[in-house]
PDB file of C-alpha atoms and ligand atoms in Angstrom:
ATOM      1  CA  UNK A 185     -16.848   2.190  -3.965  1.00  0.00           C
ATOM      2  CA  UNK A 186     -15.517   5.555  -3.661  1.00  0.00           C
ATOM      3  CA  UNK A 187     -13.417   7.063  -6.340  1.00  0.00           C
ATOM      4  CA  UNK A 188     -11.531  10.375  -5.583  1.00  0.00           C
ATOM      5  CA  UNK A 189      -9.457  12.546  -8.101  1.00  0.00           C
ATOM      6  CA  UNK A 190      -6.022  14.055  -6.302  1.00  0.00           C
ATOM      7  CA  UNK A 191      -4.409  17.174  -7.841  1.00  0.00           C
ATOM      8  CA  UNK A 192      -0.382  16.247  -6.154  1.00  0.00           C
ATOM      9  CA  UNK A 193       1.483  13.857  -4.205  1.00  0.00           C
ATOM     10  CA  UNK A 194       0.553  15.762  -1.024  1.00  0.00           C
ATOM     11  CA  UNK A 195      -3.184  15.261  -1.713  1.00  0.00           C
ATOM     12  CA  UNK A 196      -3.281  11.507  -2.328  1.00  0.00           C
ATOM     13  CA  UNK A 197      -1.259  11.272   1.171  1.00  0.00           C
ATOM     14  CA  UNK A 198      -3.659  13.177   2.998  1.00  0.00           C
ATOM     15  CA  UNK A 199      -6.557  10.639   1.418  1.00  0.00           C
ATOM     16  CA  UNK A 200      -4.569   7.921   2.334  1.00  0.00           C
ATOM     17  CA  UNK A 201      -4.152   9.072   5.928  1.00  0.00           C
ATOM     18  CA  UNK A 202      -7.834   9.271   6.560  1.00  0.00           C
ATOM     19  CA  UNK A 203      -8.000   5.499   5.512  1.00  0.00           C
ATOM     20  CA  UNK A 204      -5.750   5.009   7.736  1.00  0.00           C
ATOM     21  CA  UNK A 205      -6.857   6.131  10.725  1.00  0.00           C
ATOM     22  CA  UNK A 206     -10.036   3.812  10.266  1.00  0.00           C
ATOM     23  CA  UNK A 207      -7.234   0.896  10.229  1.00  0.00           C
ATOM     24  CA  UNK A 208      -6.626  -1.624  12.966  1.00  0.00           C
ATOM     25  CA  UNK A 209      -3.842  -4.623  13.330  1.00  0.00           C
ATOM     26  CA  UNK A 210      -4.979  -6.727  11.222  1.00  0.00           C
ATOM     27  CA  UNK A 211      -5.992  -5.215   8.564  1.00  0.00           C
ATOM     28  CA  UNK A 212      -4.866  -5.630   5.030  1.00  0.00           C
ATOM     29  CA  UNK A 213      -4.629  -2.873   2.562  1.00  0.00           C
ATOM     30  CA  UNK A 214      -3.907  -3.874  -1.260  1.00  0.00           C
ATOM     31  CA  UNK A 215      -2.934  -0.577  -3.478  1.00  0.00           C
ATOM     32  CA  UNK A 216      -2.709  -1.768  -7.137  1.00  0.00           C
ATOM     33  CA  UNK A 217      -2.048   0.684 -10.124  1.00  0.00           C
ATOM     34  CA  UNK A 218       0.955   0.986 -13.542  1.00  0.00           C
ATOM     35  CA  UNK A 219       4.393   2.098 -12.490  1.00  0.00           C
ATOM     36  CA  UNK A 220       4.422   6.134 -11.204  1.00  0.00           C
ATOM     37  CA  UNK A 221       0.561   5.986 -10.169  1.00  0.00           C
ATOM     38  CA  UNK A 222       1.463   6.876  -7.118  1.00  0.00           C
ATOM     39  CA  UNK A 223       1.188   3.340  -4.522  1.00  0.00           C
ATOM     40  CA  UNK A 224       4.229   4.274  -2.906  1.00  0.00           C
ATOM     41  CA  UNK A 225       3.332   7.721  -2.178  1.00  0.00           C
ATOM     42  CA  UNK A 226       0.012   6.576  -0.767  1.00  0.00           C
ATOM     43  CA  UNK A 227       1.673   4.491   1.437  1.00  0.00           C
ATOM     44  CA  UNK A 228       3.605   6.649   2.862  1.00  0.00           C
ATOM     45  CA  UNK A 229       0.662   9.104   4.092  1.00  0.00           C
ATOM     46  CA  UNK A 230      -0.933   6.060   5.339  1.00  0.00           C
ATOM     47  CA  UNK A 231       2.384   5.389   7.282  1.00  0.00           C
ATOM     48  CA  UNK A 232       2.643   9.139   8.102  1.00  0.00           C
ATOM     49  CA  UNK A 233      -0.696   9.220  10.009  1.00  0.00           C
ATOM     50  CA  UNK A 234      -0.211   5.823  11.600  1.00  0.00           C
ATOM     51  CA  UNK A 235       2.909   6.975  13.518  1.00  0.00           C
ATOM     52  CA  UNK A 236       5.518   5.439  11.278  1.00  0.00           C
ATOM     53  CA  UNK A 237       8.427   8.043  11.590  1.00  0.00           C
ATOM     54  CA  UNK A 238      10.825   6.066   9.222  1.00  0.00           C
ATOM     55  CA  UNK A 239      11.579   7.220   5.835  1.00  0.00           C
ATOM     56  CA  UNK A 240       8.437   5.084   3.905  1.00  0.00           C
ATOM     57  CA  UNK A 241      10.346   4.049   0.701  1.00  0.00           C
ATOM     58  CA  UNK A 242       9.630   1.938  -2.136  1.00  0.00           C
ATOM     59  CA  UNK A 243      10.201  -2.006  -1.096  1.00  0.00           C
ATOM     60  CA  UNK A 244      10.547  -2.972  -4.764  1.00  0.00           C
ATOM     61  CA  UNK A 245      13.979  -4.801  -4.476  1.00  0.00           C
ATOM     62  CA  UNK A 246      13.619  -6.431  -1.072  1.00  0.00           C
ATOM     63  CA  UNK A 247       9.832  -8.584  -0.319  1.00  0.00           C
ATOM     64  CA  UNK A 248       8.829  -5.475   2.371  1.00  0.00           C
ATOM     65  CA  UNK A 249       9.674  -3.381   5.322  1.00  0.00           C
ATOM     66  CA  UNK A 250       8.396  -3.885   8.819  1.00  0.00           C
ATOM     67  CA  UNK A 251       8.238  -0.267  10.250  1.00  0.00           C
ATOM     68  CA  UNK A 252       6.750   0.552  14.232  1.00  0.00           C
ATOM     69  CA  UNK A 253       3.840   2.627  14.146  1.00  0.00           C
ATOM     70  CA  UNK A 254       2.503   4.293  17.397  1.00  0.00           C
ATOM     71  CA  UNK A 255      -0.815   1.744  17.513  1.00  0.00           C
ATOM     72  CA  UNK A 256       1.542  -1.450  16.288  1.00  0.00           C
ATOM     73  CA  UNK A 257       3.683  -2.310  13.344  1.00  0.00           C
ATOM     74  CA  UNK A 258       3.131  -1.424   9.745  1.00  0.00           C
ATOM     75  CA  UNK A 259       4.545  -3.626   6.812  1.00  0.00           C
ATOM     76  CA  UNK A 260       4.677  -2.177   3.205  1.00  0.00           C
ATOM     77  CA  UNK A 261       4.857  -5.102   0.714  1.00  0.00           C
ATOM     78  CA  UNK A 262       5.522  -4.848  -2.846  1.00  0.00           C
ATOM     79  CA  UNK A 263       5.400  -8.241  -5.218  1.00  0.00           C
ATOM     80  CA  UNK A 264       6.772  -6.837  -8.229  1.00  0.00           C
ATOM     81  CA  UNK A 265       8.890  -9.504  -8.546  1.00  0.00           C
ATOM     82  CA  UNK A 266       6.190 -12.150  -8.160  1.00  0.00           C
ATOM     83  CA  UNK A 267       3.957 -13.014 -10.724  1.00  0.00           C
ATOM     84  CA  UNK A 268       2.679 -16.079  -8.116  1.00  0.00           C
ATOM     85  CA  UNK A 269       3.413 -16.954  -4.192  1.00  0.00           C
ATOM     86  CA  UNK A 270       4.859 -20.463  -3.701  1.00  0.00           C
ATOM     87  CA  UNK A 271       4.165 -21.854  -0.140  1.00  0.00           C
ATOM     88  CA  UNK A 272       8.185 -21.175   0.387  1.00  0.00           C
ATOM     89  CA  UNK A 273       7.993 -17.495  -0.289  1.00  0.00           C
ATOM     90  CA  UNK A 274       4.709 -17.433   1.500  1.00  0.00           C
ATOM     91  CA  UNK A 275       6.645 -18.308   4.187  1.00  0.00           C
ATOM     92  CA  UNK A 276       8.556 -15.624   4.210  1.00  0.00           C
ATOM     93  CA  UNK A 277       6.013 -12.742   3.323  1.00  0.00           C
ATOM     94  CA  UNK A 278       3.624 -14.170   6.394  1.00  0.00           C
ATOM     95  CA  UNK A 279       5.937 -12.805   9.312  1.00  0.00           C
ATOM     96  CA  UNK A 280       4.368  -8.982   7.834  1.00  0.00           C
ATOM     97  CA  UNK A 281       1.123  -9.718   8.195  1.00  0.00           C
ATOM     98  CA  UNK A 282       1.544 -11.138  12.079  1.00  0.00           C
ATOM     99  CA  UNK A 283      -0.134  -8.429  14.359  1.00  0.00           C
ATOM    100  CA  UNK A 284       0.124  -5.954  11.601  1.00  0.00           C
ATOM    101  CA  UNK A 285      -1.399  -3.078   9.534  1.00  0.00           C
ATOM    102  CA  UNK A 286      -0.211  -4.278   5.729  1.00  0.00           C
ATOM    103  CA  UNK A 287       0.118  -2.344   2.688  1.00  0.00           C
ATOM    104  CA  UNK A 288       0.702  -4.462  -0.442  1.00  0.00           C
ATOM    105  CA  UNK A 289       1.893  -2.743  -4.223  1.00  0.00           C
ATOM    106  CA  UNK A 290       1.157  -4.900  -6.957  1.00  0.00           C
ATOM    107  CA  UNK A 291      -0.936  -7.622  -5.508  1.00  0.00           C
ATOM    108  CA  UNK A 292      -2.188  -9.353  -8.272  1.00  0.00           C
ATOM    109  CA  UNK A 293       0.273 -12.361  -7.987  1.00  0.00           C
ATOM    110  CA  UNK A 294      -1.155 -12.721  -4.042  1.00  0.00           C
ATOM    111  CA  UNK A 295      -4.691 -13.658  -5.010  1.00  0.00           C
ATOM    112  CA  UNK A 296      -5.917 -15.916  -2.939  1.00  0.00           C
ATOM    113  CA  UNK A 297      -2.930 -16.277  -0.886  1.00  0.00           C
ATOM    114  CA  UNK A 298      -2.428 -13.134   1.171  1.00  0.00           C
ATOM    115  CA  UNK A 299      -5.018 -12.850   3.904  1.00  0.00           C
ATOM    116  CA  UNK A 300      -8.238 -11.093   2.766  1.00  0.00           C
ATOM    117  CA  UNK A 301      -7.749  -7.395   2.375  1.00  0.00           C
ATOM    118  CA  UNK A 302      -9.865  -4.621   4.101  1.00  0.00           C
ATOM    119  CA  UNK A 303      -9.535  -2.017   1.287  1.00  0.00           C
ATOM    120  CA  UNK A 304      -9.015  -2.530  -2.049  1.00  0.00           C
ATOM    121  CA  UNK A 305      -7.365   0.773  -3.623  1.00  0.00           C
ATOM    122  CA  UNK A 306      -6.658   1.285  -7.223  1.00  0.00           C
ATOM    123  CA  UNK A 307      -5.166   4.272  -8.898  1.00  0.00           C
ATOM    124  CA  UNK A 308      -4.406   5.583 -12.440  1.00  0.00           C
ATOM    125  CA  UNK A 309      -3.013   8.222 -14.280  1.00  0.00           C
ATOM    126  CA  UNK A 310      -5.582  11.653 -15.016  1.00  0.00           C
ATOM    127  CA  UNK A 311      -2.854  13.808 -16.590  1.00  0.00           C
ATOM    128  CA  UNK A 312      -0.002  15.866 -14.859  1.00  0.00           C
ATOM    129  CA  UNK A 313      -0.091  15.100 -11.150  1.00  0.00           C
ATOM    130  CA  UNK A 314      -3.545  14.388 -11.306  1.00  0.00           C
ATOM    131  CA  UNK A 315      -4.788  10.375  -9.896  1.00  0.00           C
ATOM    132  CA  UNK A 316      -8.206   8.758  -9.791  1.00  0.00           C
ATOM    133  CA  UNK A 317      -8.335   6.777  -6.837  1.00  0.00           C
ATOM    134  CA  UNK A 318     -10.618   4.274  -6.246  1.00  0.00           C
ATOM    135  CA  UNK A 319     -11.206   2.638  -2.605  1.00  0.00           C
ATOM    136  CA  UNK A 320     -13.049  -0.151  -1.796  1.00  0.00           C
ATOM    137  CA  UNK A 321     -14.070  -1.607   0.991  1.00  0.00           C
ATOM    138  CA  UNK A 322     -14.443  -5.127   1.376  1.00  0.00           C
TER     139      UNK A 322
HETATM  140  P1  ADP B 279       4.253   3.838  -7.619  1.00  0.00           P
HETATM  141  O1  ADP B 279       4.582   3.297  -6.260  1.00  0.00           O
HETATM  142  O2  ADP B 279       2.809   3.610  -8.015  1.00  0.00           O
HETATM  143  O3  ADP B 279       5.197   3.373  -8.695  1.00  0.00           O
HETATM  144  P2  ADP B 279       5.236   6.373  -6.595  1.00  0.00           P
HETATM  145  O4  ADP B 279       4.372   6.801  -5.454  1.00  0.00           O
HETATM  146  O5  ADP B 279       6.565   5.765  -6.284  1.00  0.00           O
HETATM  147  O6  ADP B 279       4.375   5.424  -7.571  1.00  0.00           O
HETATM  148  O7  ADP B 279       5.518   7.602  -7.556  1.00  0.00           O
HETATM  149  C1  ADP B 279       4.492   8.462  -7.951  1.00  0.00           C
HETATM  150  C2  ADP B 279       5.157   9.696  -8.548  1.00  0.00           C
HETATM  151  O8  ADP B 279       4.160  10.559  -9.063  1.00  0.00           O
HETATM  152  C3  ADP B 279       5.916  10.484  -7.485  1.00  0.00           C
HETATM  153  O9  ADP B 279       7.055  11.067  -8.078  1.00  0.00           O
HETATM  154  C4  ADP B 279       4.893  11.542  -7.070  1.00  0.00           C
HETATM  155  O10 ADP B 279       5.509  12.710  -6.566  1.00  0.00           O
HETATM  156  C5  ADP B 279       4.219  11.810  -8.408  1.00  0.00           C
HETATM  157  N1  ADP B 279       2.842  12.330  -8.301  1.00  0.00           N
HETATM  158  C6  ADP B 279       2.398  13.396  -8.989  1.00  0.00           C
HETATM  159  N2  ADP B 279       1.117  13.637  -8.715  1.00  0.00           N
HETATM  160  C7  ADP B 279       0.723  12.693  -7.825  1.00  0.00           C
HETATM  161  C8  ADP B 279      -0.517  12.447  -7.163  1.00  0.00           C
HETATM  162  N3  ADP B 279      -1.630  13.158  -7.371  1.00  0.00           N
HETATM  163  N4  ADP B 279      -0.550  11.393  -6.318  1.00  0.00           N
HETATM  164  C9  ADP B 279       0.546  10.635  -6.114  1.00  0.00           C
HETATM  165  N5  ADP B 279       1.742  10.820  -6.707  1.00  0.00           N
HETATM  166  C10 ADP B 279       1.840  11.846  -7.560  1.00  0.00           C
HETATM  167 MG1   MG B 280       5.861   1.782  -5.562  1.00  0.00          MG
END
């Protein structure tokens, strides 16, 4: 486990870009954390680095966004919503994880239904614009 303190936004994007340029299609990325910890914006560095020139916004009131990245497609999931997948709406979050890197906010109500992630990342609150991010890889 490696757990990393970021100082602004700009930081935890730059973290999340070196993640991402260890990522391959395939790969699963679960970013869990309270409202404002920053999932979105960690995302979005991810997305930054992995060619995704698309505004990266937050997906809360739609199931995702399927964005072209320069190695493949990126999806950016967030189950807010959910607080479990039925096999229906499974059926309709699987087409984002075919051939894809996927990012997933709040996925505590996919346990043991999404496909098995590659990093688990958590972040928190430290005051101000200060996160502790934790990464681990699975
Ligand atoms: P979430 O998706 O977890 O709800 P967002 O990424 O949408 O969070 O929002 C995080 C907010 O906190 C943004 O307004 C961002 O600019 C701000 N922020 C301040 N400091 C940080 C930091 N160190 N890392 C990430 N976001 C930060
Ligand atoms: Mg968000």
């Amino acid at each position: 486990m490696e757990q990393t303190e970021t100082g602004s936004p700009e930081e935890t994007e730059a973290l999340a870009a070196r993640l991402a340029r260890t990522l391959a299609p395939g790969d699963v990325v679960t970013v869990a954390g309270e409202l404002g910890a920053g999932k979105t914006t960690f995302v979005r560095g991810a997305c930054s680095a992995l060619g995704v020139r698309e505004r990266v916004t937050s997906p809360t009131y739609t199931i995702g966004h399927r964005y072209h990245g320069v190695g493949g497609d990126v999806s950016h999931l967030d189950l807010y919503r959910f607080s479990a997948i039925s096999a229906a709406e499974w059926g309709d979050l699987e087409p984002y994880f075919d051939g894809t890197i996927a990012f997933v906010e709040w996925p505590e109500a996919g346990a043991g239904v999404l496909p098995a992630p590659r990093y688990v990342v958590r972040m928190r609150h430290a005051g101000d614009a200060h996160r502790v991010i934790e990464i681990d890889e699975c």
